[in-house]
Amino acid sequence: MSTPEKHTFQAEIQQLLEIVIHSLYTDKEIFVRELVSNAADAMEKLRFIQSSGEKIQDESLPLKISLTTDDQAHTVTFSDTGLGMTKEELVQNLGTIARSGSKAFLQQMVQQKEKSLELIGQFGVGFYSTFMAAEKVVVSTRSWKTGEQGWIWTSTGTGSFEIEPAEGLERGTKIVAHLKADDHDFSNAHRIETILKRYSSFVSFPLELNGKAVNTVQAIWTRSKSEVKEEEYQEFYQFISHESDTPHYRLHFSADAPLNINSLLFVPKSNIEKLGFTRLESGVHLYCKKVLIQSEAKGLFPEWLRFLKGVVDSEDLPLNISRETMQDSALMQKLNKVLTGRILKMLDEESKSNPEQYAHFYQEFGGCLKEGTANDFLHREPLSKLLRFESSLTEKGKTIGLTDYAARMPESQKEIYYLSAPNRESAENSPYYEVFKAKNIEVLFLFDPRDEFVMENLRQFDSKSIKSCEKSDLSLDSQASGLTDEQALSLTDWMKTFLSTEISNIQSSRRLINSPAVVVDEDPYTSTSMRRMMKAMQRDNPTAMPTEKYRLEINPSHPLIQKLSQQKELQPEIAEKVARQLLDTAKITAGMSEDPRILIQRMHELMEVALSK
Ligand code: ADP
Ligand code: MG
């Protein structure tokens, strides 16, 4: 038998090994992923050669990856029946690096060390990660080429490797990792199984651990839609989402341009964020050719799509990139753009083809869409079409979108109107709604406090401005007879004498029918609800409040106002109480509820007067 031939590693490899061997990197387990993915690659290549009809060594040997652990000898072994390596290939592949991207990565690695280790596999140097956990690696291999003999490659990762011929090998490659004292846990079958489940569940060849098949799930996202069965989608969803039910929506799509993408995404049935315990984290994992690159990948989708589950596989992942910059990389942005566009398109189609199912989705995830409409300028327009509201023309509990609203606006109507209210009943009875009801103009009813915030951010839809009913200057075409203009003026002047410290203006209204009075915000840029919010935030610092500018509008045709006008001279004391009460109740209707104690006391006094008549 000849003595082993000694070879030195290429300088860059030596540098790499130096870092790998002395690294304190905690995710050493990735070496398992790398060796399994190399084995899968080797078999993929063999399959390709087979299909070209060439003559192949051990032709009938089935394609399979087998791992064995030996916790006595402290080894873990990776065998495959792939294409194997000739002597020259061994020297070339496991001693040098050819790819330029890999060299650049190595240079970066010298500076970044630990940070770069997790990416080691993406740079065509994954094999060497084995030396993170192994003090010696033995590779036995035999090429697919008939007439080639087998070879054994051995190295401790320090400067050189040895090669010697080997008898009796079958086609393929076997790699034995002799584990370092600190890393004996990798010879524990359970540990390896956990790692396989995490990283290699989608390997498309049979995978065995100590003779037992490891359950793999097919990477169905790379198959065409027509080939995937409903049960397979179901099984896959449960696997990837850790959910036990079915998804609400599914999007399976592939693209080649501008990017290679194979993706399978799901919208779950329910939103756990609604329970208020947690904030969802992205549940979409990034793969490159079926091998996990990053689980729960950040930056693949905008924040408001954090409820999605699934996988995105792209063969276009670049070489010289670290995980820290991955999130901001141009590629991630491109992926994000394409993927988000597809999701928006799907939601739009679903909302039209099956509104009931969409309503269910909206109930769960509408909050996320609102968040996106308010914050994500890039996707605001398509998002705004996905919003849903009840309106004065819908049945209770039924909703419409802005598109429908705009489509049925009469020619004469120029603006889109909404009204914030706690529920449908109070919206329909709101003084702000009266003029709209009289004129038969549709009003969107906003019951979720976030809706108003969204509308204020949106401001426009389909180049029509969106306006709160409180802010509209609509007036009734004709008003029931009531006070004359002079009487009304005399009444408002009188009211100003004692109310001017509380309200900036008082005037006669042309928008009221059933309500005696209403408070209107005079500032065109702030709504009453926004003021309410600011007030709540600045409770401890009242001086920081913006100057309040409200006017009180009174309804000259309302019997109460007419009586007030008559009685202001006859019973000035009671009339003043009534006027003050009118202002306070109008403020309550506007949602600006003040300290109720004064109001209640005054109410009691007025009740007493009423009873003594
Ligand atoms: P990469 O897989 O990105 O090329 P690696 O460092 O993981 O980089 O592997 C280097 C090379 O070694 C591979 O390109 C391949 O040619 C060869 N190789 C590694 N493992 C195997 C294997 N199990 N069977 C055949 N060739 C292998
Ligand atoms: Mg590799």
XYZ file of C-alpha atoms and ligand atoms in Angstrom:
641
model
C 0.000 0.000 0.000
C 1.304 3.416 -0.923
C 1.826 6.107 1.680
C -0.767 8.889 1.687
C -0.049 11.849 -0.529
C 0.218 15.133 1.319
C -1.275 18.367 -0.082
C -1.366 21.836 1.387
C -4.557 23.865 1.339
C -4.693 26.970 -0.779
C -3.774 30.069 1.263
C -7.358 31.357 1.392
C -8.625 28.011 2.633
C -5.982 27.994 5.333
C -7.152 31.401 6.412
C -10.749 30.264 6.430
C -9.977 27.138 8.424
C -8.052 29.177 10.943
C -11.197 31.186 11.649
C -13.535 28.217 11.514
C -11.507 26.088 13.906
C -11.080 28.761 16.512
C -14.533 30.199 16.216
C -16.781 30.521 19.210
C -19.740 30.644 16.873
C -22.753 29.219 18.625
C -24.720 27.872 15.681
C -22.172 25.216 14.838
C -25.038 22.950 13.868
C -25.164 24.545 10.426
C -22.403 22.171 9.315
C -25.025 19.423 9.276
C -27.122 21.488 6.918
C -24.102 22.125 4.694
C -23.093 18.488 4.409
C -26.661 17.376 3.730
C -27.062 20.044 1.103
C -23.778 19.005 -0.545
C -25.029 15.427 -0.604
C -28.305 16.535 -2.171
C -26.393 18.609 -4.732
C -24.222 15.610 -5.592
C -27.293 13.487 -6.260
C -29.026 16.217 -8.203
C -25.957 16.357 -10.431
C -25.888 12.598 -10.802
C -29.516 12.575 -11.837
C -28.663 15.116 -14.477
C -25.796 12.990 -15.815
C -28.047 9.923 -15.756
C -30.621 11.706 -17.839
C -28.005 12.437 -20.487
C -27.590 8.681 -20.960
C -23.941 8.355 -19.928
C -22.584 5.144 -18.490
C -22.504 5.322 -14.730
C -20.666 3.447 -11.969
C -22.986 1.333 -9.777
C -25.886 2.280 -11.999
C -28.544 0.552 -9.869
C -27.498 2.127 -6.554
C -30.559 4.062 -5.314
C -30.214 7.775 -4.621
C -30.288 8.293 -0.891
C -28.652 10.231 1.930
C -27.825 8.275 5.092
C -26.591 9.738 8.339
C -25.257 7.668 11.188
C -24.228 8.718 14.650
C -21.868 6.871 16.970
C -21.837 8.285 20.463
C -19.081 5.884 21.549
C -16.643 6.857 18.822
C -18.011 10.430 18.833
C -18.551 10.562 15.133
C -21.304 11.591 12.794
C -21.246 10.251 9.239
C -22.870 11.566 6.057
C -23.174 9.169 3.134
C -24.644 9.800 -0.266
C -24.859 7.908 -3.527
C -24.299 11.004 -5.622
C -21.705 11.681 -8.258
C -18.629 11.247 -6.037
C -15.198 12.704 -6.822
C -12.108 11.642 -8.716
C -8.706 12.289 -7.180
C -8.281 15.502 -9.152
C -11.730 16.682 -8.139
C -10.977 15.946 -4.496
C -7.851 18.097 -4.612
C -9.654 20.779 -6.507
C -12.970 20.850 -4.613
C -11.758 20.248 -1.078
C -8.505 22.173 -1.208
C -9.072 25.309 -3.184
C -11.789 27.741 -3.976
C -12.408 28.791 -7.474
C -15.354 31.098 -7.334
C -14.542 34.793 -7.173
C -17.536 35.553 -4.981
C -16.231 33.088 -2.460
C -12.864 34.798 -2.356
C -14.485 38.137 -1.692
C -16.496 36.522 1.049
C -13.355 35.152 2.637
C -11.802 38.586 2.735
C -14.883 39.910 4.436
C -14.818 36.994 6.803
C -11.330 37.816 8.018
C -12.759 41.117 9.218
C -16.131 39.965 10.465
C -15.416 36.435 11.663
C -18.313 35.180 13.772
C -20.877 37.234 11.923
C -20.051 35.663 8.610
C -19.986 32.080 9.770
C -23.701 31.610 9.553
C -23.534 32.443 5.873
C -20.708 30.121 5.134
C -22.817 27.824 2.997
C -23.896 30.517 0.604
C -20.376 31.221 -0.492
C -19.353 27.864 -1.777
C -17.256 27.038 1.258
C -19.866 25.155 3.279
C -17.848 21.966 3.486
C -15.241 23.638 5.695
C -17.802 24.514 8.351
C -17.455 20.884 9.425
C -14.231 21.890 11.132
C -16.181 24.011 13.571
C -17.256 20.820 15.297
C -14.789 18.217 14.017
C -11.101 17.797 14.828
C -10.666 15.376 11.950
C -12.679 14.852 8.777
C -12.391 11.769 6.587
C -13.940 11.790 3.121
C -14.217 8.507 1.202
C -15.433 8.919 -2.309
C -15.798 7.204 -5.634
C -16.714 8.963 -8.820
C -19.637 8.056 -11.050
C -17.172 7.673 -13.907
C -16.574 4.024 -14.689
C -12.932 3.081 -14.442
C -12.196 5.556 -11.643
C -11.140 4.080 -8.307
C -12.040 5.241 -4.822
C -10.104 7.737 -2.690
C -9.831 8.770 0.931
C -9.203 12.363 1.885
C -8.198 13.122 5.489
C -7.528 16.380 7.282
C -7.431 17.917 10.715
C -8.007 21.283 9.101
C -4.547 22.543 9.947
C -2.723 23.521 6.795
C -2.823 20.285 4.841
C -4.771 17.192 3.841
C -3.792 13.700 2.759
C -5.117 11.579 -0.057
C -4.788 7.839 -0.534
C -6.493 5.288 -2.756
C -9.217 3.086 -1.305
C -10.548 -0.308 -2.350
C -14.126 -1.530 -2.325
C -15.978 1.769 -2.392
C -19.311 2.197 -4.117
C -20.243 5.297 -6.050
C -20.828 8.336 -3.879
C -19.288 10.096 -0.910
C -19.029 9.326 2.783
C -17.881 12.003 5.182
C -16.975 11.096 8.747
C -16.705 13.953 11.228
C -14.619 13.046 14.296
C -16.025 15.474 16.804
C -14.075 17.797 19.063
C -14.364 17.086 22.787
C -16.676 20.055 23.245
C -18.917 18.995 20.419
C -19.657 15.380 21.207
C -23.351 16.199 21.322
C -23.430 16.027 17.538
C -23.011 12.271 17.838
C -26.330 12.161 19.645
C -29.003 10.907 17.244
C -31.687 13.041 18.786
C -29.655 16.199 18.358
C -28.998 15.420 14.704
C -32.651 14.651 14.117
C -33.666 18.018 15.519
C -31.177 19.758 13.252
C -32.374 17.821 10.220
C -35.943 18.771 10.965
C -35.007 22.396 11.228
C -32.877 22.795 8.147
C -33.341 19.872 5.872
C -37.005 18.997 5.915
C -37.373 19.726 2.242
C -34.472 17.766 0.828
C -35.839 16.059 -2.240
C -34.094 12.708 -1.712
C -34.780 10.004 0.847
C -33.015 10.889 4.081
C -32.158 8.331 6.757
C -30.763 8.652 10.225
C -29.289 5.453 11.703
C -31.286 3.413 9.215
C -34.596 5.103 9.938
C -36.288 7.380 7.454
C -36.420 10.994 8.599
C -39.761 12.443 7.654
C -39.294 15.000 5.007
C -41.909 17.276 3.599
C -41.840 17.847 -0.091
C -40.745 21.240 -1.267
C -44.065 21.628 -3.032
C -43.440 25.298 -3.748
C -41.071 24.339 -6.568
C -43.749 22.262 -8.270
C -46.375 23.640 -10.555
C -49.775 24.347 -9.050
C -51.577 21.746 -11.092
C -49.326 19.016 -9.704
C -49.911 19.746 -6.039
C -52.804 18.041 -4.291
C -55.017 19.788 -1.800
C -53.858 17.435 0.987
C -50.256 18.267 0.237
C -50.932 21.964 0.633
C -52.722 21.184 3.843
C -49.896 19.093 5.253
C -47.350 21.682 4.219
C -49.279 24.531 5.809
C -49.521 22.725 9.092
C -45.848 21.912 8.973
C -44.720 25.455 8.239
C -47.175 27.358 10.419
C -47.423 24.969 13.359
C -51.169 25.428 13.074
C -53.653 22.597 13.165
C -56.405 24.077 11.005
C -56.610 25.170 7.386
C -55.372 28.491 6.026
C -57.797 31.226 5.040
C -55.992 32.094 1.814
C -53.189 30.530 -0.159
C -50.925 32.043 -2.791
C -48.669 29.729 -4.758
C -46.728 31.456 -7.462
C -43.531 31.345 -9.457
C -41.752 33.998 -11.439
C -38.617 34.124 -13.522
C -38.352 37.803 -14.198
C -37.344 40.213 -12.816
C -36.336 37.659 -10.221
C -36.423 33.943 -9.839
C -39.051 33.281 -7.190
C -40.890 30.182 -6.108
C -43.166 30.973 -3.275
C -45.989 29.504 -1.308
C -47.709 31.837 1.112
C -50.638 31.492 3.454
C -52.954 33.743 5.401
C -54.018 31.981 8.603
C -57.628 31.796 9.733
C -57.240 33.879 12.829
C -55.033 36.615 14.140
C -53.484 35.955 17.513
C -52.533 39.626 17.798
C -56.202 40.345 18.322
C -55.999 38.628 21.673
C -53.549 41.288 22.680
C -50.779 39.102 24.041
C -48.181 39.267 21.340
C -47.100 40.969 18.216
C -46.696 38.657 15.260
C -43.264 38.135 13.761
C -42.783 37.319 10.119
C -43.576 33.651 9.518
C -42.059 33.495 6.058
C -38.820 31.633 5.557
C -36.288 32.352 2.894
C -34.831 29.458 0.921
C -32.353 29.117 -1.860
C -32.910 25.957 -3.870
C -34.834 24.274 -1.064
C -32.174 24.948 1.558
C -33.080 27.249 4.396
C -31.190 30.546 4.276
C -33.065 32.511 6.879
C -36.040 31.524 8.920
C -38.572 34.239 9.719
C -36.847 36.482 7.254
C -37.015 40.164 8.069
C -37.542 42.615 5.249
C -39.129 40.171 2.823
C -42.478 41.855 3.381
C -43.621 45.165 4.805
C -44.433 45.105 8.515
C -48.183 45.113 7.975
C -47.941 41.726 6.245
C -46.402 40.110 9.308
C -49.315 37.666 9.523
C -48.193 35.721 6.437
C -46.773 32.213 6.729
C -44.874 30.250 4.141
C -41.720 30.110 2.107
C -39.995 32.182 -0.496
C -37.322 30.453 -2.527
C -35.037 32.433 -4.770
C -32.027 31.223 -6.664
C -30.891 34.807 -7.076
C -29.509 35.284 -3.601
C -26.277 37.192 -4.032
C -22.899 36.093 -2.814
C -21.236 38.969 -1.076
C -23.746 39.855 1.545
C -24.031 39.448 5.283
C -27.226 38.792 7.145
C -27.136 42.219 8.768
C -27.238 43.950 5.428
C -29.479 41.334 3.828
C -32.551 43.061 5.223
C -31.687 46.265 3.378
C -30.177 44.736 0.313
C -31.448 45.637 -3.115
C -32.426 42.035 -3.666
C -34.602 41.940 -0.571
C -36.241 45.139 -1.700
C -36.927 43.678 -5.107
C -38.310 40.500 -3.588
C -40.401 42.599 -1.244
C -41.815 44.634 -4.111
C -42.777 41.654 -6.237
C -44.170 39.634 -3.340
C -46.162 42.468 -1.809
C -47.644 43.284 -5.206
C -48.774 39.708 -5.592
C -50.357 39.565 -2.168
C -52.215 42.821 -2.751
C -53.467 41.532 -6.074
C -54.659 38.323 -4.508
C -56.499 40.146 -1.715
C -58.128 42.457 -4.217
C -59.321 39.528 -6.311
C -60.548 37.646 -3.266
C -62.443 40.678 -1.997
C -64.345 40.789 -5.263
C -64.883 37.116 -5.962
C -65.854 36.121 -2.462
C -66.812 39.134 -0.335
C -68.084 37.044 2.544
C -64.856 35.167 2.944
C -63.021 38.446 2.585
C -65.131 39.993 5.325
C -63.941 37.239 7.607
C -60.332 37.925 6.685
C -60.910 41.633 7.228
C -62.310 41.050 10.637
C -59.110 39.278 11.624
C -56.460 41.212 9.741
C -58.174 44.506 8.834
C -56.081 46.171 11.517
C -52.922 45.300 9.617
C -54.351 46.737 6.393
C -55.255 49.936 8.234
C -51.767 50.141 9.641
C -50.374 49.758 6.136
C -52.719 52.361 4.644
C -51.699 54.867 7.279
C -47.955 54.182 7.252
C -46.872 52.541 4.041
C -46.931 55.255 1.456
C -45.630 52.923 -1.229
C -48.652 50.636 -1.048
C -51.239 53.110 0.140
C -53.300 53.170 -3.009
C -53.924 49.438 -3.470
C -54.338 49.097 0.283
C -57.015 51.773 0.426
C -59.121 49.689 -1.953
C -59.045 46.830 0.518
C -60.559 48.802 3.389
C -64.168 48.118 4.329
C -66.756 50.152 6.209
C -70.422 50.124 6.974
C -72.241 53.013 5.395
C -75.556 54.785 5.674
C -76.719 52.771 2.657
C -75.539 49.328 3.753
C -77.444 47.001 5.978
C -76.257 46.805 9.542
C -73.210 44.557 9.641
C -72.575 44.729 5.878
C -69.664 46.680 4.493
C -68.458 48.338 1.323
C -65.125 49.598 0.034
C -64.108 53.016 -1.166
C -64.265 51.823 -4.768
C -67.960 50.958 -4.461
C -68.643 54.193 -2.646
C -66.934 56.281 -5.320
C -68.674 54.358 -8.085
C -72.146 55.200 -6.831
C -71.491 58.817 -5.917
C -73.916 61.056 -7.818
C -72.329 63.460 -10.286
C -73.091 66.416 -8.041
C -71.209 64.961 -5.080
C -67.543 65.861 -5.051
C -66.298 64.499 -1.765
C -66.280 61.222 0.137
C -67.849 61.555 3.574
C -67.317 59.620 6.751
C -68.575 59.814 10.268
C -66.872 58.359 13.321
C -69.225 56.873 15.844
C -69.142 54.126 18.426
C -71.867 52.171 16.614
C -74.473 52.311 13.894
C -77.268 53.617 16.114
C -75.312 56.628 17.292
C -74.084 57.319 13.752
C -77.629 57.347 12.425
C -78.742 59.637 15.219
C -75.797 61.953 15.055
C -76.581 65.634 14.420
C -73.703 65.633 11.934
C -75.504 63.045 9.850
C -78.814 64.935 9.602
C -78.033 67.003 6.548
C -76.622 63.954 4.717
C -79.678 61.946 5.492
C -81.956 64.743 4.287
C -79.995 65.040 1.052
C -79.664 61.284 0.644
C -75.865 61.375 0.491
C -74.062 58.187 1.442
C -71.827 58.419 4.493
C -69.243 55.866 5.571
C -69.651 54.937 9.207
C -66.374 54.405 11.036
C -66.724 52.372 14.202
C -63.058 51.593 14.800
C -61.111 54.562 16.220
C -58.205 53.614 13.937
C -60.382 54.202 10.873
C -60.478 57.925 11.376
C -56.714 58.022 11.720
C -56.454 56.102 8.450
C -58.844 58.490 6.683
C -56.920 61.490 7.904
C -53.745 59.989 6.463
C -55.378 58.901 3.267
C -57.118 62.217 2.572
C -57.910 61.272 -1.016
C -59.265 58.371 -2.953
C -59.664 58.235 -6.699
C -58.757 61.957 -6.695
C -61.752 62.782 -4.523
C -61.047 64.235 -1.144
C -62.180 62.355 1.898
C -63.922 64.457 4.480
C -65.374 64.026 7.904
C -69.082 64.913 8.124
C -68.163 67.195 10.980
C -66.066 69.211 8.544
C -68.453 69.422 5.661
C -70.069 72.732 4.834
C -73.136 71.140 3.338
C -76.363 72.929 4.115
C -80.017 72.085 3.731
C -81.700 73.374 0.609
C -84.764 74.412 2.540
C -85.396 74.559 6.228
C -88.605 74.210 8.181
C -89.818 77.629 9.214
C -88.446 78.811 12.509
C -86.794 81.922 13.796
C -86.324 84.848 11.492
C -82.766 85.868 10.777
C -83.105 88.763 13.181
C -84.495 86.585 15.958
C -81.711 84.076 15.434
C -79.075 86.795 15.506
C -80.513 88.284 18.654
C -80.502 84.817 20.282
C -76.903 84.026 19.365
C -75.776 87.486 20.491
C -77.443 86.948 23.829
C -75.853 83.493 24.218
C -72.438 84.936 23.476
C -72.735 87.253 26.462
C -72.254 84.353 28.844
C -70.807 81.552 26.658
C -67.979 83.357 24.874
C -65.410 82.114 27.374
C -66.346 78.547 26.496
C -66.790 78.650 22.773
C -65.224 80.733 20.023
C -68.373 81.405 18.038
C -72.123 80.835 18.027
C -74.204 80.939 14.900
C -77.350 79.752 13.273
C -77.061 76.428 11.483
C -78.290 75.197 8.112
C -77.466 71.562 8.621
C -79.688 70.493 11.495
C -83.142 68.944 11.470
C -83.833 66.970 14.637
C -81.056 68.256 16.861
C -81.255 71.630 18.559
C -77.537 72.353 18.416
C -74.160 70.996 17.394
C -70.505 71.798 18.066
C -68.279 72.198 15.026
C -64.504 72.326 14.920
C -63.416 75.454 13.080
C -59.878 74.314 12.412
C -59.889 72.652 8.991
C -56.908 70.456 9.849
C -57.844 68.936 13.158
C -60.842 66.844 13.836
C -62.591 66.641 17.125
C -61.416 63.083 17.546
C -57.834 64.121 16.975
C -58.183 66.801 19.607
C -59.680 64.212 21.870
C -56.614 62.064 21.359
C -54.231 64.945 21.981
C -56.118 65.889 25.069
C -55.851 62.372 26.406
C -52.125 62.391 25.745
C -51.572 65.729 27.414
C -53.787 65.336 30.414
C -50.968 66.302 32.750
C -49.880 69.275 30.719
C -52.946 71.334 29.809
C -50.907 74.341 28.675
C -49.555 72.327 25.764
C -53.032 71.974 24.266
C -53.608 73.688 20.952
C -56.028 76.579 21.199
C -59.474 75.149 20.793
C -61.667 76.667 18.159
C -65.166 75.330 18.176
C -68.341 77.015 17.207
C -71.799 76.203 18.436
C -74.426 76.001 15.734
C -78.064 76.233 16.731
C -81.046 74.947 14.805
C -83.462 77.900 14.263
C -86.352 75.613 13.380
C -86.095 73.420 16.468
C -88.926 73.996 19.025
C -86.450 74.150 21.886
C -84.477 76.937 20.198
C -87.669 78.805 19.386
C -88.787 78.607 23.009
C -85.364 79.688 24.146
C -85.638 82.718 21.916
C -89.017 83.600 23.468
C -87.976 83.001 27.050
C -84.590 84.677 27.097
C -86.155 87.959 28.261
C -89.067 86.494 30.263
C -87.047 84.002 32.336
C -83.411 84.963 31.743
C -82.077 82.813 34.575
C -83.623 79.537 33.420
C -83.005 80.398 29.763
C -79.294 80.791 30.485
C -79.209 77.391 32.192
C -80.899 75.840 29.182
C -78.421 77.510 26.815
C -75.477 76.219 28.856
C -77.032 72.777 28.919
C -77.392 72.900 25.128
C -73.688 73.606 24.736
C -72.686 70.829 27.115
C -74.888 68.204 25.514
C -73.633 69.236 22.060
C -70.092 68.741 23.338
C -70.977 65.278 24.580
C -72.389 64.415 21.173
C -69.130 65.584 19.629
C -67.289 63.188 21.904
C -65.676 65.976 23.870
C -67.167 64.870 27.144
C -66.162 67.241 29.870
C -66.480 66.829 33.583
C -70.154 65.819 33.901
C -70.671 67.106 37.449
C -71.669 70.644 36.521
C -73.896 69.374 33.765
C -75.643 66.936 36.053
C -76.228 69.519 38.713
C -77.696 71.916 36.164
C -79.842 69.137 34.779
C -81.293 68.535 38.221
C -82.121 72.202 38.611
C -83.912 72.228 35.263
C -85.863 69.111 36.171
C -87.027 70.794 39.304
C -88.228 73.794 37.283
C -90.021 71.504 34.835
C -91.868 69.727 37.642
C -92.924 72.884 39.408
C -94.787 74.155 36.338
P -20.450 24.436 -2.564
O -21.329 23.311 -2.151
O -21.145 25.759 -2.427
O -19.848 24.282 -3.916
P -18.781 23.417 -0.480
O -17.624 23.964 0.287
O -19.922 22.997 0.332
O -19.198 24.486 -1.539
O -18.295 22.201 -1.355
C -17.197 22.364 -2.225
C -17.260 21.386 -3.369
O -16.942 20.089 -2.929
C -18.607 21.229 -4.021
O -18.814 22.218 -5.011
C -18.516 19.854 -4.650
O -17.880 19.935 -5.919
C -17.616 19.118 -3.696
N -18.422 18.298 -2.786
C -18.709 18.559 -1.503
N -19.481 17.574 -0.964
C -19.665 16.668 -1.940
C -20.368 15.407 -2.029
N -21.038 14.908 -0.986
N -20.324 14.744 -3.198
C -19.657 15.240 -4.258
N -18.991 16.401 -4.241
C -18.972 17.114 -3.105
Mg -22.038 23.228 -0.210
